[in-house]
Coordinates of N, CA and C and ligand atoms in Angstrom, one line a residue:
M1 N 0.6 -1.1 -0.2 CA 0.1 0.0 0.1 C 0.9 1.2 0.0
D2 N 1.8 1.1 -0.8 CA 3.1 2.6 -0.6 C 2.6 3.3 -1.6
Y3 N 1.1 3.5 -2.6 CA 0.6 4.7 -3.1 C -0.3 5.3 -1.4
Y4 N -0.4 5.0 -0.7 CA -0.7 6.1 0.6 C 0.8 6.1 1.6
S5 N 0.4 7.7 2.6 CA 1.5 7.9 3.3 C 1.2 6.9 4.6
S6 N 2.4 6.5 4.6 CA 2.6 6.1 6.1 C 1.8 5.3 7.2
Q7 N 1.2 7.0 7.6 CA 0.1 6.8 8.6 C -1.1 6.4 7.8
I8 N -1.3 6.9 6.5 CA -2.6 6.4 6.1 C -2.8 5.0 6.7
S9 N -1.8 4.4 6.1 CA -1.4 2.5 5.6 C -1.7 2.0 7.1
R10 N -1.1 3.2 8.0 CA -0.9 2.4 9.5 C -2.5 2.8 9.5
L11 N -3.2 3.1 9.2 CA -4.8 3.3 9.8 C -4.9 2.2 9.4
I12 N -4.9 2.6 8.1 CA -5.9 1.3 7.4 C -5.7 -0.5 7.4
E13 N -4.5 -0.6 7.9 CA -4.0 -1.8 8.2 C -4.5 -1.8 9.9
Q14 N -4.4 -1.6 10.4 CA -5.1 -0.9 12.2 C -6.9 -1.4 11.7
L15 N -7.3 -0.6 10.6 CA -8.9 -0.8 10.9 C -9.2 -2.2 9.8
S16 N -8.3 -3.2 9.6 CA -8.8 -3.8 8.5 C -8.4 -5.3 9.6
A17 N -7.7 -5.0 10.9 CA -7.5 -6.1 12.1 C -8.7 -6.5 12.4
L18 N -9.5 -5.4 12.9 CA -11.2 -5.6 13.5 C -11.8 -6.7 12.6
P19 N -12.4 -7.5 13.2 CA -13.0 -8.7 12.8 C -14.1 -8.0 11.3
G20 N -14.9 -9.1 10.9 CA -15.8 -8.0 9.4 C -15.1 -7.3 9.0
I21 N -14.1 -6.5 9.2 CA -13.7 -5.2 8.4 C -12.1 -5.7 7.4
G22 N -12.5 -5.8 5.8 CA -12.2 -6.4 5.1 C -10.9 -5.3 4.7
S23 N -9.8 -5.2 3.8 CA -9.2 -4.0 3.6 C -10.0 -3.2 3.1
K24 N -11.0 -3.4 2.3 CA -11.6 -2.1 1.2 C -12.7 -1.5 2.0
S25 N -13.3 -1.9 3.2 CA -14.1 -0.9 3.6 C -13.1 -0.4 5.3
A26 N -11.8 -0.8 5.3 CA -10.9 -0.6 5.8 C -10.5 1.1 5.1
Q27 N -10.2 1.1 4.2 CA -10.3 1.5 3.4 C -11.0 2.8 3.5
R28 N -12.5 2.5 3.5 CA -13.1 3.6 3.5 C -13.0 3.7 5.1
L29 N -13.5 2.9 5.5 CA -13.2 3.6 7.5 C -12.0 4.8 7.2
A30 N -11.1 4.5 7.1 CA -10.2 5.7 6.9 C -10.3 6.3 6.5
F31 N -10.0 7.2 5.7 CA -11.1 7.8 4.6 C -11.8 8.6 5.2
H32 N -13.2 8.2 6.0 CA -14.0 8.9 6.4 C -13.4 9.5 7.6
I33 N -12.8 8.7 8.4 CA -12.2 9.3 9.5 C -11.6 10.7 9.1
L34 N -10.4 10.1 8.3 CA -9.9 11.4 7.9 C -10.7 12.8 7.8
H35 N -11.9 12.4 6.9 CA -12.8 13.6 6.6 C -13.7 14.1 8.0
M36 N -13.5 13.3 8.6 CA -14.0 14.1 10.0 C -14.1 14.8 11.0
P37 N -14.8 15.8 11.5 CA -14.0 16.8 12.2 C -13.3 16.2 13.2
E38 N -12.0 17.0 13.6 CA -10.8 16.4 14.3 C -11.8 16.4 15.7
E39 N -12.8 17.1 16.2 CA -13.2 16.8 17.4 C -14.0 15.6 17.7
D40 N -14.6 15.0 16.2 CA -15.5 13.9 16.2 C -14.2 13.0 16.1
V41 N -13.5 13.3 15.8 CA -12.4 11.1 15.9 C -11.9 11.6 17.4
K42 N -11.4 12.5 18.0 CA -11.2 12.5 19.4 C -12.3 11.4 20.2
K43 N -13.1 12.5 20.1 CA -14.2 11.3 20.4 C -14.5 10.2 20.8
L44 N -14.7 9.6 19.6 CA -14.0 8.4 18.7 C -12.9 7.7 19.3
A45 N -11.7 7.7 19.2 CA -11.2 7.9 20.1 C -11.0 7.5 21.5
E46 N -11.4 8.4 22.4 CA -11.4 8.6 23.8 C -13.0 7.7 24.2
S47 N -13.7 7.3 23.4 CA -14.8 6.8 23.8 C -14.0 4.8 23.7
M48 N -13.3 4.6 23.1 CA -12.7 3.7 23.2 C -11.7 3.4 24.2
T49 N -10.7 4.2 24.0 CA -9.5 3.8 25.3 C -10.7 4.1 26.5
E50 N -11.0 5.1 26.4 CA -12.2 4.7 28.3 C -12.7 3.6 28.3
A51 N -13.7 3.5 27.2 CA -14.2 2.1 27.3 C -13.3 0.7 28.1
K52 N -12.6 0.4 27.0 CA -10.8 -0.5 27.5 C -10.7 -0.1 28.8
K53 N -10.4 0.9 29.1 CA -10.1 1.3 30.8 C -10.9 0.7 31.6
N54 N -12.0 1.6 31.4 CA -13.2 1.4 32.3 C -13.9 -0.1 32.6
I55 N -13.7 -0.8 31.6 CA -14.8 -1.7 31.5 C -14.5 -3.2 32.1
H56 N -15.1 -3.8 33.0 CA -14.1 -4.8 33.4 C -15.5 -5.9 33.7
Y57 N -15.2 -6.9 34.4 CA -16.4 -8.1 34.6 C -16.7 -7.7 35.9
C58 N -18.0 -8.2 35.9 CA -18.4 -8.2 37.1 C -18.4 -9.0 37.8
K59 N -18.6 -8.4 38.9 CA -18.0 -9.2 40.5 C -18.9 -10.2 40.3
E60 N -20.2 -10.4 40.4 CA -21.1 -11.5 40.6 C -21.2 -12.3 39.1
C61 N -21.8 -12.0 38.2 CA -21.9 -12.6 36.9 C -20.8 -12.7 35.7
L62 N -20.0 -11.7 35.7 CA -18.7 -11.4 34.6 C -19.5 -10.6 33.6
T63 N -20.6 -10.2 33.6 CA -20.6 -9.5 32.0 C -19.6 -8.6 32.2
L64 N -19.8 -8.1 31.1 CA -18.7 -6.8 30.8 C -19.9 -5.7 31.6
T65 N -18.8 -4.6 32.2 CA -19.8 -3.4 33.3 C -18.3 -2.1 33.3
D66 N -19.5 -1.1 33.9 CA -18.0 -0.4 33.9 C -18.3 0.3 35.8
E67 N -19.0 -0.8 35.8 CA -19.5 -0.7 37.9 C -19.1 -2.1 38.0
E68 N -19.4 -1.6 39.9 CA -18.3 -2.9 40.4 C -18.8 -4.1 40.3
L69 N -21.1 -3.9 39.8 CA -21.6 -5.0 40.1 C -22.7 -4.3 38.8
C70 N -23.0 -5.3 38.1 CA -23.7 -4.7 37.0 C -25.3 -4.2 36.9
P71 N -26.6 -3.9 36.2 CA -27.5 -2.9 36.6 C -28.2 -4.8 36.8
I72 N -27.7 -5.5 36.4 CA -28.8 -6.8 36.3 C -28.3 -7.6 37.7
C73 N -27.7 -7.7 38.5 CA -27.0 -8.3 39.3 C -27.6 -7.0 40.6
R74 N -27.4 -5.8 40.3 CA -27.9 -4.2 41.3 C -29.4 -5.2 41.2
N75 N -30.0 -5.2 40.4 CA -31.2 -5.2 40.6 C -31.9 -5.9 42.0
M76 N -32.5 -6.1 42.3 CA -32.8 -6.6 43.8 C -34.4 -6.7 43.1
Q77 N -34.6 -6.7 42.7 CA -36.1 -7.1 41.7 C -35.9 -8.6 41.2
R78 N -34.8 -8.7 40.5 CA -35.0 -9.6 40.1 C -34.6 -11.5 40.5
D79 N -35.3 -12.5 40.1 CA -35.2 -13.6 40.7 C -33.5 -13.6 40.9
H80 N -32.8 -13.4 41.8 CA -31.1 -14.3 42.2 C -31.1 -15.5 42.2
R81 N -32.2 -16.4 42.5 CA -32.2 -17.5 42.4 C -32.4 -18.5 41.3
T82 N -32.3 -17.8 39.8 CA -32.1 -18.6 39.0 C -31.0 -17.6 38.0
I83 N -30.4 -19.1 37.8 CA -29.2 -18.0 36.7 C -28.9 -19.1 35.7
M84 N -28.9 -17.7 34.4 CA -28.4 -18.0 32.7 C -28.0 -18.6 32.8
V85 N -26.6 -19.6 32.3 CA -26.0 -19.6 32.0 C -25.4 -19.2 30.6
V86 N -24.9 -18.1 29.9 CA -24.5 -17.7 28.5 C -22.8 -17.8 28.1
E87 N -22.9 -18.3 26.9 CA -21.6 -18.1 26.5 C -21.0 -17.3 26.5
D88 N -21.5 -15.2 25.9 CA -20.8 -14.4 26.2 C -22.3 -12.9 26.9
T89 N -21.5 -12.1 26.7 CA -22.4 -10.4 27.1 C -23.4 -10.3 25.7
R90 N -22.9 -10.6 24.4 CA -23.5 -10.2 23.7 C -25.1 -11.3 23.7
D91 N -24.6 -12.4 24.0 CA -26.5 -13.4 24.2 C -27.2 -13.2 25.5
L92 N -26.6 -12.5 26.5 CA -27.2 -11.8 27.6 C -28.3 -10.8 27.0
A93 N -27.5 -9.8 26.5 CA -28.2 -9.1 26.2 C -29.1 -9.3 24.9
A94 N -29.3 -10.5 24.4 CA -30.2 -11.1 23.5 C -31.5 -11.4 24.1
Y95 N -31.0 -11.8 25.7 CA -32.5 -12.5 26.7 C -33.0 -11.3 27.0
E96 N -31.8 -10.2 27.8 CA -32.4 -9.3 28.1 C -33.5 -8.2 27.4
K97 N -33.0 -8.8 25.6 CA -34.0 -7.7 24.7 C -35.7 -8.5 24.5
T98 N -35.8 -9.1 25.7 CA -36.7 -9.8 25.1 C -37.9 -9.3 26.0
G99 N -37.1 -9.2 27.6 CA -38.1 -8.4 28.4 C -38.2 -9.3 29.2
K100 N -38.2 -11.0 29.3 CA -39.4 -11.5 29.7 C -38.5 -12.4 30.7
Y101 N -37.2 -12.5 30.9 CA -36.5 -13.1 31.6 C -36.2 -12.3 32.7
E102 N -36.3 -13.2 34.0 CA -36.6 -12.3 35.4 C -35.1 -13.2 36.7
G103 N -34.7 -13.5 35.8 CA -33.6 -14.2 37.0 C -32.2 -13.7 36.7
V104 N -31.1 -13.6 37.0 CA -29.9 -13.7 36.6 C -29.1 -13.9 35.9
Y105 N -27.8 -13.7 35.7 CA -27.5 -14.6 34.7 C -25.8 -15.1 35.0
H106 N -24.9 -15.7 34.4 CA -23.6 -15.7 34.3 C -22.8 -16.1 33.0
V107 N -22.0 -15.2 33.0 CA -20.7 -15.2 31.5 C -19.8 -16.0 31.9
L108 N -19.5 -17.2 30.9 CA -19.2 -17.9 30.9 C -17.7 -17.3 30.1
H109 N -17.8 -16.6 28.9 CA -17.0 -15.9 28.0 C -16.0 -17.0 27.5
G110 N -17.4 -17.7 26.7 CA -16.2 -18.9 25.8 C -17.0 -20.3 25.8
A111 N -16.9 -21.4 25.2 CA -17.3 -22.4 25.5 C -16.5 -23.7 25.3
I112 N -17.0 -24.3 25.7 CA -15.2 -25.7 26.2 C -15.0 -26.6 24.4
S113 N -14.0 -26.7 24.2 CA -13.5 -26.8 22.4 C -12.5 -27.7 23.0
P114 N -12.4 -29.1 22.4 CA -11.4 -29.7 23.0 C -10.9 -29.9 21.1
M115 N -11.6 -29.3 20.4 CA -11.2 -29.4 19.3 C -9.6 -28.1 18.8
L116 N -9.9 -26.6 19.3 CA -9.3 -25.4 19.9 C -8.7 -25.2 21.0
G117 N -8.8 -27.0 21.9 CA -8.5 -26.5 22.8 C -8.7 -26.0 24.3
I118 N -10.3 -25.5 24.2 CA -10.5 -24.8 24.6 C -10.7 -26.0 26.1
G119 N -10.3 -25.8 27.5 CA -10.7 -26.3 28.5 C -11.7 -26.3 29.4
P120 N -12.3 -27.1 30.1 CA -13.0 -26.0 31.6 C -12.6 -24.9 32.3
N121 N -11.2 -24.8 32.2 CA -10.7 -24.0 33.0 C -9.8 -23.0 32.4
D122 N -10.1 -23.0 30.6 CA -10.8 -21.6 30.6 C -11.5 -21.0 30.0
I123 N -12.5 -21.4 30.4 CA -13.9 -20.5 30.4 C -14.3 -20.2 32.4
R124 N -15.2 -19.3 32.6 CA -15.4 -19.3 33.7 C -16.5 -19.8 34.4
L125 N -16.2 -21.2 34.4 CA -17.2 -21.9 35.1 C -16.8 -22.3 36.9
K126 N -15.6 -21.8 37.2 CA -15.5 -22.1 38.5 C -15.6 -20.7 39.0
E127 N -16.0 -20.0 38.5 CA -17.2 -19.1 39.4 C -18.7 -19.2 39.6
L128 N -19.2 -19.9 38.4 CA -20.3 -20.4 38.5 C -20.8 -21.7 39.6
I129 N -20.0 -22.3 39.6 CA -19.6 -23.5 41.1 C -19.9 -22.6 42.1
H130 N -18.8 -21.8 42.0 CA -18.7 -21.0 43.9 C -20.0 -19.9 43.9
R131 N -20.8 -19.6 42.5 CA -21.6 -18.8 43.1 C -23.0 -20.2 43.8
L132 N -23.0 -21.2 43.1 CA -24.1 -21.9 43.7 C -24.2 -22.3 45.1
E133 N -22.8 -22.2 45.7 CA -22.6 -22.3 47.8 C -24.2 -21.8 47.8
G134 N -23.9 -20.3 47.2 CA -25.5 -19.6 47.5 C -26.9 -20.0 47.2
D135 N -27.9 -19.2 47.8 CA -29.4 -19.6 47.5 C -29.3 -19.8 45.9
V136 N -29.2 -20.5 45.4 CA -29.9 -21.1 44.2 C -30.7 -22.2 43.5
E137 N -31.6 -22.3 43.1 CA -32.7 -22.8 42.1 C -32.8 -23.6 41.2
E138 N -32.6 -22.7 40.5 CA -32.1 -23.7 38.7 C -30.9 -22.3 38.5
V139 N -30.6 -23.2 37.3 CA -29.5 -22.9 36.6 C -29.9 -23.1 35.3
I140 N -30.3 -22.4 34.7 CA -30.6 -22.6 32.7 C -29.2 -22.3 32.2
I141 N -29.4 -23.2 31.4 CA -28.0 -23.6 30.4 C -28.5 -22.9 29.0
A142 N -28.2 -21.5 28.4 CA -28.7 -21.4 27.6 C -27.4 -20.7 26.6
T143 N -26.4 -21.8 26.4 CA -24.9 -22.0 25.7 C -25.4 -22.4 24.2
N144 N -24.9 -22.3 23.3 CA -25.2 -22.0 21.7 C -25.4 -23.4 21.4
S145 N -26.3 -24.1 20.2 CA -26.5 -25.1 19.9 C -25.6 -25.0 19.0
S146 N -24.5 -25.3 19.1 CA -23.0 -25.6 18.4 C -22.6 -26.7 19.3
L147 N -21.3 -27.2 18.3 CA -21.1 -28.7 19.0 C -20.1 -28.3 20.3
E148 N -19.4 -26.8 20.5 CA -18.8 -26.6 21.8 C -20.2 -26.2 22.3
G149 N -21.2 -25.6 21.9 CA -22.0 -25.0 23.2 C -23.0 -26.2 24.0
E150 N -22.7 -27.3 22.9 CA -23.5 -28.8 23.6 C -22.8 -29.6 24.5
T151 N -21.4 -29.6 23.9 CA -20.5 -30.4 25.2 C -20.2 -29.0 26.3
T152 N -20.5 -28.1 26.4 CA -20.3 -27.1 27.8 C -21.2 -27.4 28.3
A153 N -22.6 -27.1 27.8 CA -24.0 -27.9 28.5 C -24.2 -29.1 29.0
M154 N -23.4 -30.1 28.6 CA -23.6 -31.5 29.1 C -22.2 -31.3 30.3
Y155 N -21.2 -31.0 29.8 CA -19.9 -30.4 31.1 C -20.5 -29.9 32.5
I156 N -20.9 -28.8 32.3 CA -22.0 -27.8 33.5 C -23.3 -29.1 33.9
S157 N -23.8 -29.6 33.5 CA -24.6 -30.2 33.2 C -24.5 -31.7 34.6
K158 N -23.3 -31.9 34.0 CA -22.8 -33.4 35.2 C -21.9 -32.8 36.6
L159 N -21.7 -31.7 36.5 CA -21.1 -30.8 37.4 C -22.2 -30.0 38.3
I160 N -23.4 -29.9 38.2 CA -24.6 -29.4 39.0 C -24.8 -30.5 39.4
K161 N -25.3 -31.7 39.1 CA -26.6 -32.5 39.2 C -26.3 -33.1 40.7
P162 N -24.6 -33.4 40.7 CA -24.8 -34.1 42.1 C -25.0 -32.8 43.7
T163 N -25.6 -31.0 43.2 CA -25.8 -30.5 43.7 C -27.2 -30.6 44.5
G164 N -27.8 -31.2 43.5 CA -29.4 -31.1 43.9 C -29.9 -29.5 43.3
I165 N -29.4 -29.3 42.7 CA -29.9 -27.9 42.5 C -30.4 -28.3 41.2
R166 N -31.8 -27.6 40.2 CA -32.0 -28.3 39.9 C -31.6 -27.4 38.1
V167 N -31.4 -28.1 37.1 CA -30.3 -28.0 35.9 C -31.4 -28.2 34.6
T168 N -31.8 -27.0 34.1 CA -32.6 -26.8 32.6 C -31.4 -26.5 31.2
R169 N -31.7 -26.6 29.9 CA -31.0 -26.5 28.9 C -32.3 -25.9 28.2
I170 N -32.2 -24.8 27.4 CA -33.1 -23.9 27.0 C -33.4 -25.2 25.5
A171 N -35.0 -25.0 24.9 CA -35.3 -25.7 24.1 C -34.1 -25.5 23.1
S172 N -34.3 -26.5 21.8 CA -33.8 -26.5 21.1 C -34.3 -26.6 19.2
G173 N -35.0 -25.4 19.9 CA -35.9 -24.7 18.7 C -35.2 -24.0 17.8
V174 N -33.8 -23.6 18.7 CA -32.9 -22.8 18.5 C -31.8 -23.4 17.1
P175 N -31.8 -22.6 16.4 CA -31.3 -23.4 15.3 C -29.7 -23.9 15.5
V176 N -29.2 -25.5 14.7 CA -28.2 -25.8 15.0 C -26.9 -24.7 14.7
G177 N -25.8 -24.9 15.8 CA -24.6 -24.2 15.7 C -24.9 -21.8 15.5
G178 N -26.7 -22.3 15.5 CA -26.7 -20.6 15.4 C -26.4 -19.9 17.0
D179 N -25.7 -18.5 16.4 CA -25.0 -17.9 17.1 C -26.7 -17.2 18.0
L180 N -26.5 -17.2 19.3 CA -28.0 -16.9 20.2 C -28.3 -15.3 19.8
E181 N -27.1 -14.2 19.8 CA -27.2 -12.9 19.1 C -28.2 -13.2 18.0
Y182 N -27.8 -13.8 16.8 CA -29.0 -13.5 15.9 C -30.2 -14.1 16.1
I183 N -30.6 -14.6 17.0 CA -31.9 -15.2 16.8 C -33.1 -14.1 17.7
D184 N -34.2 -14.3 16.6 CA -35.5 -13.3 17.0 C -35.9 -13.6 18.2
E185 N -36.6 -12.8 19.1 CA -36.9 -12.9 20.3 C -37.9 -14.1 20.4
V186 N -38.6 -13.9 19.6 CA -39.9 -14.7 20.1 C -39.3 -16.4 19.9
T187 N -38.3 -16.4 19.0 CA -37.6 -17.8 18.9 C -36.8 -18.2 20.3
L188 N -36.2 -16.8 20.9 CA -36.0 -16.9 22.2 C -36.9 -17.9 23.4
L189 N -37.8 -16.8 23.0 CA -38.5 -17.0 24.2 C -39.6 -18.2 24.6
R190 N -39.4 -18.6 23.1 CA -40.0 -20.5 23.4 C -39.2 -21.7 24.0
A191 N -37.4 -20.9 23.1 CA -36.3 -21.6 23.7 C -36.2 -21.2 25.1
L192 N -36.6 -20.5 25.6 CA -36.3 -20.3 27.2 C -37.8 -21.2 27.9
E193 N -38.9 -21.2 27.2 CA -40.0 -21.6 28.3 C -40.3 -23.2 27.9
G194 N -39.7 -23.5 26.5 CA -39.4 -24.9 26.7 C -38.4 -25.8 27.1
R195 N -38.0 -25.0 28.0 CA -36.7 -25.5 28.7 C -36.7 -27.0 28.9
V196 N -35.5 -27.8 28.8 CA -35.9 -29.5 29.5 C -35.0 -29.4 30.7
E197 N -35.6 -30.6 31.6 CA -34.9 -30.5 32.5 C -33.6 -31.5 32.2
L198 N -32.5 -31.7 32.7 CA -31.3 -32.2 32.5 C -31.1 -33.3 33.7
Ligands
ZN1 ZN1 -23.6 -8.9 37.3

């Protein structure tokens, strides 16, 4: 890309390293940024560095938040004895959008994948088991219906079963291999209501 000056090339390179951004989109974004008012570019850069600096895992459910406890864990109106286990914060957001789930969550930040060498210790499982020492009535496993998601669900149910806590799995009306965040709210609700005992 030596037809661009080195700083433009660097900007394009950085942008194209982002997921879903090919070199064409990266160029388009780079030139868009160069045409933006300096003040707006500053705001964009600041929102990125500030978010990176201040956002961490919720102490309770491990979702991403800028406070010690996320708004869901802080909300005493919610049913803290029902924990829905999801793979990532975007899955949590998908269920929140339905507006019908009243329990709390646990975010694993991944799924077990023997193929990729991701084991139980590489996701936030220990924290979940620790939470079960408290007053918990039901754990709803809402990992994706991919091979990894199913493997994770099986593993978790085997861990929890001996404790006597009710373990359920969302219904498999959810398309196989489908990412939870792309599934519409009606399907998600149906999957939740039709959950089965493990
Ligand atoms: Zn939380």
